[in-house]
Every structure is written in structure tokens, then in C-alpha cells.
CSV table of N, CA, C and O in Angstrom, one decimal:
chain,number,residue,atom,x,y,z
A,1,MET,N,-1.9,38.0,5.1
A,1,MET,CA,-1.3,36.9,4.4
A,1,MET,C,0.2,36.9,4.5
A,1,MET,O,0.8,37.9,4.2
A,2,GLY,N,0.8,35.8,4.8
A,2,GLY,CA,2.2,35.7,4.9
A,2,GLY,C,2.9,35.4,3.6
A,2,GLY,O,2.2,34.9,2.6
A,3,LYS,N,4.1,35.7,3.5
A,3,LYS,CA,4.9,35.4,2.3
A,3,LYS,C,6.0,34.4,2.7
A,3,LYS,O,6.5,34.5,3.8
A,4,ARG,N,6.4,33.5,1.8
A,4,ARG,CA,7.4,32.6,2.1
A,4,ARG,C,8.3,32.4,0.9
A,4,ARG,O,7.8,32.3,-0.2
A,5,GLU,N,9.6,32.4,1.1
A,5,GLU,CA,10.5,32.1,0.0
A,5,GLU,C,11.0,30.7,0.1
A,5,GLU,O,11.4,30.2,1.2
A,6,ASP,N,10.9,29.9,-1.0
A,6,ASP,CA,11.3,28.5,-0.9
A,6,ASP,C,12.7,28.4,-1.3
A,6,ASP,O,13.4,29.4,-1.5
A,7,VAL,N,13.3,27.1,-1.3
A,7,VAL,CA,14.7,26.9,-1.5
A,7,VAL,C,15.1,27.4,-2.9
A,7,VAL,O,16.3,27.6,-3.1
A,8,THR,N,14.2,27.6,-3.8
A,8,THR,CA,14.6,28.0,-5.2
A,8,THR,C,14.6,29.6,-5.3
A,8,THR,O,15.0,30.1,-6.3
A,9,GLY,N,14.2,30.2,-4.2
A,9,GLY,CA,14.1,31.7,-4.2
A,9,GLY,C,12.8,32.2,-4.7
A,9,GLY,O,12.6,33.4,-4.8
A,10,VAL,N,11.8,31.4,-5.0
A,10,VAL,CA,10.5,31.8,-5.4
A,10,VAL,C,9.7,32.2,-4.2
A,10,VAL,O,9.7,31.5,-3.2
A,11,VAL,N,9.1,33.4,-4.2
A,11,VAL,CA,8.4,33.9,-3.1
A,11,VAL,C,6.9,33.6,-3.4
A,11,VAL,O,6.3,33.9,-4.4
A,12,PHE,N,6.3,33.0,-2.4
A,12,PHE,CA,4.9,32.6,-2.4
A,12,PHE,C,4.1,33.5,-1.5
A,12,PHE,O,4.4,33.7,-0.4
A,13,GLU,N,2.9,34.0,-2.0
A,13,GLU,CA,2.0,34.6,-1.2
A,13,GLU,C,1.1,33.6,-0.6
A,13,GLU,O,0.6,32.7,-1.3
A,14,ASP,N,0.9,33.6,0.7
A,14,ASP,CA,0.3,32.5,1.4
A,14,ASP,C,-1.2,32.8,1.5
A,14,ASP,O,-1.7,33.4,2.4
A,15,HIS,N,-2.0,32.2,0.5
A,15,HIS,CA,-3.4,32.4,0.5
A,15,HIS,C,-4.2,31.2,1.1
A,15,HIS,O,-5.4,31.2,1.2
A,16,PHE,N,-3.4,30.2,1.5
A,16,PHE,CA,-4.1,28.9,2.0
A,16,PHE,C,-4.9,29.1,3.2
A,16,PHE,O,-6.1,28.6,3.2
A,17,PRO,N,-4.5,29.9,4.2
A,17,PRO,CA,-5.4,30.0,5.4
A,17,PRO,C,-6.8,30.7,5.0
A,17,PRO,O,-7.8,30.2,5.5
A,18,ALA,N,-6.7,31.6,4.1
A,18,ALA,CA,-8.0,32.3,3.7
A,18,ALA,C,-8.8,31.3,2.9
A,18,ALA,O,-10.1,31.3,3.0
A,19,MET,N,-8.2,30.4,2.1
A,19,MET,CA,-8.9,29.4,1.4
A,19,MET,C,-9.6,28.4,2.3
A,19,MET,O,-10.7,28.0,2.1
A,20,VAL,N,-8.9,28.1,3.4
A,20,VAL,CA,-9.5,27.1,4.3
A,20,VAL,C,-10.7,27.7,5.0
A,20,VAL,O,-11.7,27.1,5.2
A,21,GLU,N,-10.6,29.0,5.4
A,21,GLU,CA,-11.7,29.7,6.0
A,21,GLU,C,-12.9,29.7,5.1
A,21,GLU,O,-14.0,29.5,5.5
A,22,LYS,N,-12.7,30.0,3.8
A,22,LYS,CA,-13.8,30.1,2.9
A,22,LYS,C,-14.3,28.8,2.5
A,22,LYS,O,-15.6,28.6,2.4
A,23,LEU,N,-13.5,27.8,2.2
A,23,LEU,CA,-13.9,26.5,1.7
A,23,LEU,C,-14.1,25.4,2.7
A,23,LEU,O,-14.8,24.4,2.4
A,24,GLY,N,-13.6,25.6,3.9
A,24,GLY,CA,-13.6,24.5,4.9
A,24,GLY,C,-12.5,23.5,4.6
A,24,GLY,O,-11.9,23.6,3.5
A,25,ALA,N,-12.2,22.7,5.6
A,25,ALA,CA,-11.1,21.7,5.4
A,25,ALA,C,-11.3,20.8,4.2
A,25,ALA,O,-10.4,20.6,3.4
A,26,GLU,N,-12.5,20.2,4.1
A,26,GLU,CA,-12.7,19.3,3.0
A,26,GLU,C,-12.7,20.0,1.6
A,26,GLU,O,-12.1,19.5,0.7
A,27,GLY,N,-13.2,21.2,1.5
A,27,GLY,CA,-13.2,21.9,0.3
A,27,GLY,C,-11.8,22.3,-0.1
A,27,GLY,O,-11.4,22.2,-1.3
A,28,PHE,N,-11.0,22.7,0.9
A,28,PHE,CA,-9.6,23.0,0.6
A,28,PHE,C,-8.8,21.8,0.1
A,28,PHE,O,-8.0,21.9,-0.8
A,29,MET,N,-9.0,20.7,0.8
A,29,MET,CA,-8.3,19.5,0.3
A,29,MET,C,-8.7,19.1,-1.1
A,29,MET,O,-7.9,18.6,-1.9
A,30,ASN,N,-10.0,19.3,-1.4
A,30,ASN,CA,-10.5,19.0,-2.8
A,30,ASN,C,-9.8,19.9,-3.8
A,30,ASN,O,-9.4,19.5,-4.9
A,31,GLU,N,-9.5,21.2,-3.4
A,31,GLU,CA,-8.8,22.1,-4.3
A,31,GLU,C,-7.4,21.7,-4.5
A,31,GLU,O,-6.8,21.8,-5.6
A,32,LEU,N,-6.7,21.2,-3.4
A,32,LEU,CA,-5.4,20.8,-3.5
A,32,LEU,C,-5.3,19.6,-4.5
A,32,LEU,O,-4.4,19.5,-5.3
A,33,CYS,N,-6.3,18.7,-4.4
A,33,CYS,CA,-6.3,17.5,-5.2
A,33,CYS,C,-6.5,17.9,-6.7
A,33,CYS,O,-5.9,17.4,-7.6
A,34,LYS,N,-7.3,18.9,-6.9
A,34,LYS,CA,-7.5,19.5,-8.3
A,34,LYS,C,-6.2,20.0,-8.8
A,34,LYS,O,-5.8,19.9,-10.0
A,35,GLY,N,-5.4,20.7,-7.9
A,35,GLY,CA,-4.1,21.3,-8.3
A,35,GLY,C,-3.2,20.2,-8.7
A,35,GLY,O,-2.4,20.3,-9.7
A,36,PHE,N,-3.2,19.1,-7.9
A,36,PHE,CA,-2.3,18.0,-8.2
A,36,PHE,C,-2.7,17.4,-9.6
A,36,PHE,O,-1.8,17.1,-10.4
A,37,GLU,N,-4.0,17.2,-9.9
A,37,GLU,CA,-4.4,16.7,-11.1
A,37,GLU,C,-4.0,17.5,-12.3
A,37,GLU,O,-3.7,17.0,-13.4
A,38,VAL,N,-4.0,18.9,-12.2
A,38,VAL,CA,-3.6,19.8,-13.2
A,38,VAL,C,-2.1,19.5,-13.5
A,38,VAL,O,-1.7,19.5,-14.7
A,39,LEU,N,-1.3,19.3,-12.5
A,39,LEU,CA,0.2,19.2,-12.7
A,39,LEU,C,0.7,17.8,-13.0
A,39,LEU,O,1.8,17.6,-13.5
A,40,MET,N,-0.1,16.8,-12.8
A,40,MET,CA,0.4,15.4,-12.9
A,40,MET,C,0.4,14.9,-14.3
A,40,MET,O,-0.2,15.5,-15.2
A,41,ASP,N,1.2,13.9,-14.5
A,41,ASP,CA,1.3,13.2,-15.8
A,41,ASP,C,0.1,12.2,-15.7
A,41,ASP,O,0.0,11.4,-14.8
A,42,SER,N,-0.8,12.3,-16.6
A,42,SER,CA,-2.1,11.6,-16.6
A,42,SER,C,-1.9,10.1,-16.7
A,42,SER,O,-2.7,9.3,-16.2
A,43,HIS,N,-0.8,9.6,-17.3
A,43,HIS,CA,-0.5,8.2,-17.5
A,43,HIS,C,0.1,7.6,-16.2
A,43,HIS,O,-0.2,6.5,-15.8
A,44,LYS,N,1.0,8.4,-15.6
A,44,LYS,CA,1.8,7.9,-14.4
A,44,LYS,C,1.0,8.2,-13.1
A,44,LYS,O,1.4,7.7,-12.1
A,45,GLN,N,0.1,9.1,-13.2
A,45,GLN,CA,-0.6,9.6,-12.0
A,45,GLN,C,0.3,10.2,-11.0
A,45,GLN,O,0.1,10.1,-9.8
A,46,LEU,N,1.4,10.8,-11.4
A,46,LEU,CA,2.4,11.5,-10.6
A,46,LEU,C,2.8,12.8,-11.2
A,46,LEU,O,2.6,13.0,-12.4
A,47,ILE,N,3.3,13.7,-10.4
A,47,ILE,CA,3.9,14.9,-11.0
A,47,ILE,C,5.3,14.6,-11.2
A,47,ILE,O,6.1,14.3,-10.4
A,48,THR,N,5.7,14.6,-12.5
A,48,THR,CA,7.0,14.4,-13.0
A,48,THR,C,7.7,15.7,-13.4
A,48,THR,O,7.0,16.7,-13.5
A,49,PHE,N,9.0,15.6,-13.6
A,49,PHE,CA,9.6,16.8,-14.1
A,49,PHE,C,9.0,17.4,-15.3
A,49,PHE,O,8.7,18.6,-15.5
A,50,HIS,N,8.7,16.5,-16.3
A,50,HIS,CA,8.1,16.9,-17.6
A,50,HIS,C,6.7,17.4,-17.4
A,50,HIS,O,6.3,18.4,-18.0
A,51,SER,N,5.9,16.8,-16.6
A,51,SER,CA,4.5,17.2,-16.4
A,51,SER,C,4.5,18.6,-15.7
A,51,SER,O,3.7,19.4,-16.0
A,52,LEU,N,5.4,18.8,-14.7
A,52,LEU,CA,5.5,20.0,-14.0
A,52,LEU,C,5.9,21.1,-14.9
A,52,LEU,O,5.3,22.2,-14.9
A,53,LYS,N,6.9,20.9,-15.8
A,53,LYS,CA,7.4,21.9,-16.7
A,53,LYS,C,6.2,22.2,-17.7
A,53,LYS,O,6.0,23.4,-18.0
A,54,LYS,N,5.5,21.2,-18.2
A,54,LYS,CA,4.5,21.5,-19.2
A,54,LYS,C,3.3,22.2,-18.6
A,54,LYS,O,2.7,23.0,-19.2
A,55,ASN,N,2.9,21.8,-17.4
A,55,ASN,CA,1.6,22.2,-16.8
A,55,ASN,C,1.7,23.4,-15.8
A,55,ASN,O,0.6,23.9,-15.5
A,56,ALA,N,2.8,23.7,-15.4
A,56,ALA,CA,3.0,24.8,-14.4
A,56,ALA,C,2.4,26.1,-15.0
A,56,ALA,O,1.8,27.0,-14.2
A,57,VAL,N,2.5,26.3,-16.3
A,57,VAL,CA,2.0,27.5,-16.9
A,57,VAL,C,0.5,27.7,-16.7
A,57,VAL,O,0.0,28.8,-16.5
A,58,VAL,N,-0.2,26.5,-16.6
A,58,VAL,CA,-1.7,26.6,-16.4
A,58,VAL,C,-2.0,27.2,-15.1
A,58,VAL,O,-3.0,27.9,-15.0
A,59,LEU,N,-1.2,27.0,-14.1
A,59,LEU,CA,-1.4,27.6,-12.8
A,59,LEU,C,-0.8,29.0,-12.6
A,59,LEU,O,-0.7,29.6,-11.6
A,60,GLY,N,-0.2,29.6,-13.7
A,60,GLY,CA,0.3,30.9,-13.7
A,60,GLY,C,1.8,30.9,-13.3
A,60,GLY,O,2.3,32.0,-13.0
A,61,LEU,N,2.5,29.8,-13.2
A,61,LEU,CA,3.9,29.7,-12.8
A,61,LEU,C,4.7,29.9,-14.0
A,61,LEU,O,4.6,29.1,-15.0
A,62,GLN,N,5.5,30.9,-14.1
A,62,GLN,CA,6.5,31.1,-15.2
A,62,GLN,C,7.8,30.7,-14.8
A,62,GLN,O,8.6,31.5,-14.2
A,63,VAL,N,8.2,29.4,-14.9
A,63,VAL,CA,9.4,28.9,-14.5
A,63,VAL,C,10.2,28.4,-15.7
A,63,VAL,O,9.9,27.4,-16.4
A,64,ASP,N,11.3,29.2,-16.1
A,64,ASP,CA,12.1,28.8,-17.2
A,64,ASP,C,13.3,28.1,-16.9
A,64,ASP,O,14.0,27.6,-17.7
A,65,ASP,N,13.6,27.9,-15.6
A,65,ASP,CA,14.8,27.3,-15.1
A,65,ASP,C,14.6,25.8,-14.7
A,65,ASP,O,13.9,25.6,-13.7
A,66,ASP,N,15.1,24.9,-15.5
A,66,ASP,CA,14.9,23.5,-15.2
A,66,ASP,C,15.4,23.1,-13.8
A,66,ASP,O,14.8,22.3,-13.1
A,67,ASP,N,16.5,23.7,-13.4
A,67,ASP,CA,17.1,23.4,-12.1
A,67,ASP,C,16.1,23.8,-11.0
A,67,ASP,O,15.9,23.1,-9.9
A,68,MET,N,15.3,24.9,-11.2
A,68,MET,CA,14.4,25.3,-10.2
A,68,MET,C,13.2,24.3,-10.1
A,68,MET,O,12.8,24.0,-9.0
A,69,LEU,N,12.8,23.8,-11.3
A,69,LEU,CA,11.7,22.8,-11.3
A,69,LEU,C,12.2,21.5,-10.5
A,69,LEU,O,11.5,20.9,-9.8
A,70,ARG,N,13.4,21.1,-10.8
A,70,ARG,CA,14.0,19.9,-10.1
A,70,ARG,C,14.1,20.1,-8.6
A,70,ARG,O,13.8,19.2,-7.8
A,71,CYS,N,14.4,21.3,-8.2
A,71,CYS,CA,14.5,21.7,-6.8
A,71,CYS,C,13.1,21.6,-6.2
A,71,CYS,O,13.0,21.1,-5.0
A,72,MET,N,12.1,22.1,-6.9
A,72,MET,CA,10.7,22.0,-6.4
A,72,MET,C,10.3,20.6,-6.1
A,72,MET,O,9.7,20.3,-5.1
A,73,LEU,N,10.6,19.7,-7.1
A,73,LEU,CA,10.3,18.3,-7.0
A,73,LEU,C,11.0,17.7,-5.8
A,73,LEU,O,10.5,16.9,-5.0
A,74,LYS,N,12.3,18.0,-5.7
A,74,LYS,CA,13.2,17.4,-4.7
A,74,LYS,C,12.7,17.8,-3.3
A,74,LYS,O,12.7,17.0,-2.4
A,75,GLU,N,12.2,19.0,-3.2
A,75,GLU,CA,11.7,19.5,-1.8
A,75,GLU,C,10.5,18.7,-1.3
A,75,GLU,O,10.4,18.4,-0.2
A,76,GLY,N,9.7,18.2,-2.3
A,76,GLY,CA,8.5,17.5,-1.9
A,76,GLY,C,8.6,16.0,-2.0
A,76,GLY,O,7.8,15.2,-1.5
A,77,ASP,N,9.7,15.5,-2.6
A,77,ASP,CA,9.8,14.0,-2.9
A,77,ASP,C,10.3,13.3,-1.6
A,77,ASP,O,11.4,13.2,-1.3
A,78,LEU,N,9.3,12.6,-1.0
A,78,LEU,CA,9.6,11.9,0.3
A,78,LEU,C,10.1,10.5,0.1
A,78,LEU,O,10.8,10.0,0.9
A,79,ASP,N,9.8,9.9,-1.0
A,79,ASP,CA,10.2,8.5,-1.2
A,79,ASP,C,11.4,8.4,-2.2
A,79,ASP,O,11.8,7.2,-2.5
A,80,GLY,N,11.9,9.5,-2.7
A,80,GLY,CA,13.1,9.4,-3.5
A,80,GLY,C,12.9,9.0,-4.9
A,80,GLY,O,13.9,8.7,-5.6
A,81,ASP,N,11.7,8.9,-5.4
A,81,ASP,CA,11.5,8.5,-6.8
A,81,ASP,C,11.6,9.6,-7.9
A,81,ASP,O,11.5,9.3,-9.1
A,82,GLY,N,11.9,10.8,-7.4
A,82,GLY,CA,12.0,11.9,-8.4
A,82,GLY,C,10.7,12.5,-8.8
A,82,GLY,O,10.7,13.4,-9.7
A,83,CYS,N,9.6,12.0,-8.3
A,83,CYS,CA,8.2,12.5,-8.7
A,83,CYS,C,7.5,12.8,-7.4
A,83,CYS,O,7.9,12.4,-6.3
A,84,LEU,N,6.3,13.4,-7.6
A,84,LEU,CA,5.4,13.6,-6.4
A,84,LEU,C,4.1,12.9,-6.6
A,84,LEU,O,3.5,13.1,-7.7
A,85,ASP,N,3.7,12.1,-5.6
A,85,ASP,CA,2.4,11.5,-5.7
A,85,ASP,C,1.5,12.5,-5.0
A,85,ASP,O,1.9,13.5,-4.5
A,86,GLN,N,0.2,12.2,-4.9
A,86,GLN,CA,-0.8,13.1,-4.4
A,86,GLN,C,-0.5,13.4,-2.9
A,86,GLN,O,-0.6,14.6,-2.5
A,87,MET,N,-0.1,12.4,-2.1
A,87,MET,CA,0.2,12.7,-0.7
A,87,MET,C,1.4,13.6,-0.6
A,87,MET,O,1.4,14.6,0.2
A,88,GLU,N,2.4,13.3,-1.3
A,88,GLU,CA,3.6,14.2,-1.2
A,88,GLU,C,3.3,15.6,-1.7
A,88,GLU,O,3.8,16.6,-1.0
A,89,PHE,N,2.5,15.8,-2.7
A,89,PHE,CA,2.1,17.1,-3.1
A,89,PHE,C,1.4,17.9,-2.0
A,89,PHE,O,1.7,19.0,-1.7
A,90,CYS,N,0.4,17.2,-1.4
A,90,CYS,CA,-0.4,17.8,-0.3
A,90,CYS,C,0.5,18.2,0.9
A,90,CYS,O,0.4,19.3,1.4
A,91,VAL,N,1.4,17.3,1.2
A,91,VAL,CA,2.3,17.6,2.3
A,91,VAL,C,3.2,18.8,2.0
A,91,VAL,O,3.4,19.7,2.8
A,92,LEU,N,3.7,18.8,0.8
A,92,LEU,CA,4.5,20.0,0.4
A,92,LEU,C,3.7,21.3,0.4
A,92,LEU,O,4.2,22.3,0.9
A,93,MET,N,2.5,21.2,0.0
A,93,MET,CA,1.7,22.5,0.0
A,93,MET,C,1.5,22.9,1.4
A,93,MET,O,1.5,24.1,1.7
A,94,PHE,N,1.2,22.0,2.3
A,94,PHE,CA,1.1,22.4,3.7
A,94,PHE,C,2.4,23.0,4.3
A,94,PHE,O,2.4,24.0,5.0
A,95,ARG,N,3.5,22.3,3.9
A,95,ARG,CA,4.8,22.8,4.4
A,95,ARG,C,5.2,24.2,3.8
A,95,ARG,O,5.8,25.0,4.5
A,96,LEU,N,4.7,24.5,2.6
A,96,LEU,CA,5.0,25.8,2.0
A,96,LEU,C,4.1,26.9,2.7
A,96,LEU,O,4.4,28.1,2.4
A,97,SER,N,3.2,26.6,3.5
A,97,SER,CA,2.3,27.6,4.1
A,97,SER,C,2.5,27.6,5.6
A,97,SER,O,1.9,26.8,6.3
A,98,PRO,N,3.5,28.4,6.1
A,98,PRO,CA,3.7,28.4,7.6
A,98,PRO,C,2.5,28.7,8.4
A,98,PRO,O,2.3,28.2,9.5
A,99,ASN,N,1.6,29.6,7.9
A,99,ASN,CA,0.4,30.0,8.6
A,99,ASN,C,-0.5,28.8,8.7
A,99,ASN,O,-1.2,28.6,9.7
A,100,LEU,N,-0.6,28.0,7.6
A,100,LEU,CA,-1.4,26.8,7.6
A,100,LEU,C,-0.9,25.7,8.6
A,100,LEU,O,-1.6,25.1,9.3
A,101,MET,N,0.5,25.6,8.5
A,101,MET,CA,1.1,24.6,9.4
A,101,MET,C,0.8,24.9,10.9
A,101,MET,O,0.6,24.0,11.7
A,102,ASN,N,0.9,26.2,11.2
A,102,ASN,CA,0.6,26.6,12.6
A,102,ASN,C,-0.8,26.3,13.1
A,102,ASN,O,-1.0,26.1,14.2
A,103,ARG,N,-1.7,26.2,12.1
A,103,ARG,CA,-3.1,26.0,12.4
A,103,ARG,C,-3.6,24.6,12.0
A,103,ARG,O,-4.8,24.3,11.9
A,104,ALA,N,-2.7,23.7,11.6
A,104,ALA,CA,-3.0,22.4,11.0
A,104,ALA,C,-4.0,21.6,11.8
A,104,ALA,O,-4.9,21.1,11.2
A,105,THR,N,-3.8,21.5,13.1
A,105,THR,CA,-4.7,20.6,13.9
A,105,THR,C,-6.1,21.2,13.9
A,105,THR,O,-7.0,20.5,13.7
A,106,ASP,N,-6.2,22.5,14.0
A,106,ASP,CA,-7.5,23.1,14.0
A,106,ASP,C,-8.2,22.9,12.7
A,106,ASP,O,-9.4,22.6,12.6
A,107,ILE,N,-7.5,23.1,11.6
A,107,ILE,CA,-8.0,23.0,10.3
A,107,ILE,C,-8.5,21.5,10.0
A,107,ILE,O,-9.5,21.3,9.5
A,108,LEU,N,-7.6,20.6,10.3
A,108,LEU,CA,-7.9,19.2,10.0
A,108,LEU,C,-9.2,18.7,10.8
A,108,LEU,O,-9.9,17.8,10.3
A,109,PHE,N,-9.5,19.3,11.9
A,109,PHE,CA,-10.6,18.8,12.7
A,109,PHE,C,-11.8,19.8,12.7
A,109,PHE,O,-12.8,19.5,13.4
A,110,GLN,N,-11.7,20.8,11.9
A,110,GLN,CA,-12.8,21.8,11.9
A,110,GLN,C,-14.1,21.3,11.4
A,110,GLN,O,-15.2,21.7,11.8
A,111,ASP,N,-14.1,20.3,10.5
A,111,ASP,CA,-15.3,19.8,9.9
A,111,ASP,C,-15.8,18.5,10.6
A,111,ASP,O,-16.8,17.9,10.2
A,112,VAL,N,-15.2,18.1,11.6
A,112,VAL,CA,-15.5,16.9,12.3
A,112,VAL,C,-16.7,17.0,13.2
A,112,VAL,O,-17.4,16.0,13.4
A,113,ASP,N,-16.9,18.1,13.8
A,113,ASP,CA,-18.0,18.3,14.8
A,113,ASP,C,-19.3,17.8,14.3
A,113,ASP,O,-20.0,17.5,13.7
């Protein structure tokens, strides 16, 4: 498993490739969607700064630095609204996993046969 340090200095253990092998592409995407739902603001259906701060603890993230949370949001915010929608969240998760990115085409088409 690879490790990656993001722009905030947080080091991530890359478990995604092993999850894809175990769950298959569809199962893995379902798990990403569940992760999004845990972090999102249920009224806005987006991950906001406040929902990320409140719900990150549920996923075991101990982030006490507000600037770090803002940086995490900024890294994934493709449309500039300051929040992450489900697509932006999934894209960010793929980007955070270099091993997964290297195998993205194989993973995306593994369940198509």
C-alpha cells in the first residue's frame, strides 16, 4: 500500500486499490458514496466546511486546524463554490490515491465484461 501526503501535510495510507480488489468497481464506488453521505450537510447535499468539521471525526479524522479543512475542500472544489458535491468528492478520492489513478481504466471497466 502506498502513502501520500496531501497539500495540508496529512499522510494518507492508500487502501483504495485493495478495496477495489475486494469489493469490485461498483462496490468501491458505493463505499465512496457512503463516505460522501457521512461527510455531507444533509440539507444542502454537499460537503461544506461546517459538515466536514462536524463529521470528519466519524471517519476517524482528528483535524483541529480550520485552515487544513479549508485546504482539503479547496483541493477538491472544481466549480469554485467552496463545497464538494458527490462527483467532486469522488474525483478527489481518486486523485488522492496514486495507485488507484494508475489503474483507473482497468478498475472502471473490470465489472463491464
